[in-house]
GROMACS .gro file of C-alpha atoms in nm:
model
  104
    1ILE     CA    1  -0.642   1.426   0.908
    2TYR     CA    2  -0.332   1.605   0.789
    3THR     CA    3  -0.341   1.813   0.476
    4PHE     CA    4  -0.077   1.960   0.255
    5PRO     CA    5  -0.068   2.244   0.182
    6PRO     CA    6  -0.185   2.350   0.530
    7SER     CA    7  -0.403   2.626   0.385
    8LEU     CA    8  -0.635   2.367   0.226
    9SER     CA    9  -0.987   2.399   0.362
   10LEU     CA   10  -1.108   2.118   0.586
   11SER     CA   11  -1.476   2.202   0.540
   12TRP     CA   12  -1.529   1.849   0.402
   13ALA     CA   13  -1.395   1.678   0.714
   14SER     CA   14  -1.721   1.606   0.896
   15SER     CA   15  -1.676   1.265   1.052
   16LYS     CA   16  -1.897   0.962   0.985
   17LYS     CA   17  -1.721   0.775   1.265
   18LYS     CA   18  -1.382   0.812   1.427
   19GLY     CA   19  -1.109   0.796   1.166
   20GLU     CA   20  -1.346   0.781   0.868
   21ARG     CA   21  -1.414   1.060   0.622
   22ASP     CA   22  -1.658   1.054   0.330
   23HIS     CA   23  -1.433   1.243   0.091
   24VAL     CA   24  -1.198   1.201  -0.201
   25PRO     CA   25  -0.911   1.447  -0.140
   26ALA     CA   26  -0.837   1.715  -0.397
   27ASP     CA   27  -0.523   1.708  -0.607
   28GLY     CA   28  -0.223   1.819  -0.404
   29CYS     CA   29  -0.368   1.687  -0.080
   30ALA     CA   30  -0.183   1.441   0.139
   31PHE     CA   31  -0.418   1.217   0.333
   32ALA     CA   32  -0.341   1.036   0.658
   33LEU     CA   33  -0.549   0.778   0.838
   34GLU     CA   34  -0.536   0.739   1.212
   35ALA     CA   35  -0.498   0.378   1.332
   36ALA     CA   36  -0.471   0.234   0.980
   37LEU     CA   37  -0.284  -0.065   1.123
   38ASN     CA   38  -0.377  -0.256   1.434
   39ALA     CA   39  -0.130  -0.222   1.721
   40PRO     CA   40   0.041  -0.564   1.688
   41PHE     CA   41   0.092  -0.524   1.313
   42LEU     CA   42   0.221  -0.168   1.355
   43ALA     CA   43   0.467  -0.285   1.622
   44HIS     CA   44   0.588  -0.561   1.392
   45MET     CA   45   0.643  -0.318   1.104
   46GLN     CA   46   0.822  -0.073   1.334
   47GLN     CA   47   1.055  -0.352   1.441
   48ALA     CA   48   1.104  -0.481   1.086
   49LEU     CA   49   1.180  -0.137   0.938
   50GLY     CA   50   1.312   0.056   1.238
   51ALA     CA   51   1.651   0.223   1.238
   52GLU     CA   52   1.825  -0.084   1.383
   53ALA     CA   53   1.635  -0.345   1.180
   54ARG     CA   54   1.835  -0.614   1.004
   55PHE     CA   55   1.665  -0.513   0.677
   56TRP     CA   56   1.897  -0.213   0.650
   57ARG     CA   57   2.210  -0.415   0.725
   58GLU     CA   58   2.116  -0.697   0.489
   59THR     CA   59   2.036  -0.467   0.197
   60GLY     CA   60   2.331  -0.236   0.258
   61TYR     CA   61   2.098   0.054   0.188
   62LEU     CA   62   2.232   0.279   0.464
   63ASN     CA   63   2.601   0.229   0.391
   64GLY     CA   64   2.586   0.454   0.085
   65HIS     CA   65   2.695   0.187  -0.160
   66ALA     CA   66   2.359   0.037  -0.253
   67GLY     CA   67   2.205   0.341  -0.419
   68TYR     CA   68   1.831   0.356  -0.469
   69PHE     CA   69   1.636   0.034  -0.513
   70SER     CA   70   1.273  -0.070  -0.493
   71TYR     CA   71   1.058  -0.380  -0.486
   72VAL     CA   72   0.761  -0.480  -0.700
   73HIS     CA   73   0.453  -0.609  -0.520
   74PRO     CA   74   0.169  -0.727  -0.747
   75LEU     CA   75  -0.172  -0.604  -0.635
   76GLY     CA   76  -0.497  -0.795  -0.626
   77ARG     CA   77  -0.367  -1.133  -0.513
   78GLU     CA   78  -0.331  -1.303  -0.176
   79PRO     CA   79  -0.045  -1.146   0.023
   80ASP     CA   80   0.253  -1.378   0.063
   81SER     CA   81   0.474  -1.152   0.275
   82VAL     CA   82   0.438  -0.903   0.557
   83MET     CA   83   0.503  -0.619   0.312
   84ASP     CA   84   0.225  -0.752   0.087
   85GLN     CA   85  -0.005  -0.755   0.393
   86LEU     CA   86   0.085  -0.393   0.467
   87ILE     CA   87   0.024  -0.288   0.106
   88ALA     CA   88  -0.310  -0.473   0.097
   89GLN     CA   89  -0.429  -0.309   0.420
   90VAL     CA   90  -0.331   0.044   0.315
   91ARG     CA   91  -0.475  -0.011  -0.034
   92LYS     CA   92  -0.808  -0.131   0.114
   93LEU     CA   93  -0.830   0.189   0.319
   94MET     CA   94  -0.722   0.418   0.036
   95LEU     CA   95  -0.936   0.284  -0.252
   96PRO     CA   96  -1.255   0.457  -0.131
   97ARG     CA   97  -1.062   0.785  -0.108
   98PHE     CA   98  -0.863   0.745  -0.430
   99PRO     CA   99  -1.083   0.527  -0.657
  100GLN     CA  100  -0.870   0.613  -0.961
  101THR     CA  101  -0.595   0.391  -0.815
  102LYS     CA  102  -0.807   0.074  -0.839
  103ALA     CA  103  -0.658  -0.011  -1.177
  104SER     CA  104  -0.303   0.041  -1.047
   0.00000   0.00000   0.00000
């Protein structure tokens, strides 16, 4: 678990099992999950979005001419891309910790 700001108390961090916490973080707290993605999926995402990935060349994002852009990924439906799979996995892990995001 990583918290921000670092001075935040971790008294709530008693573990149920490795990587699981029974806690909804306070406002201003960043929350990280260890091993949120299985190793093959993590490796795939690292390759797909790594510094030399074709994504950056194809979008032109790193050449300074593209400016900021984003993508919209609807929630609550079957994933139809690798990015949708990533979002669904992270969302599944985060909903118990941030239940207010369920309607997002």
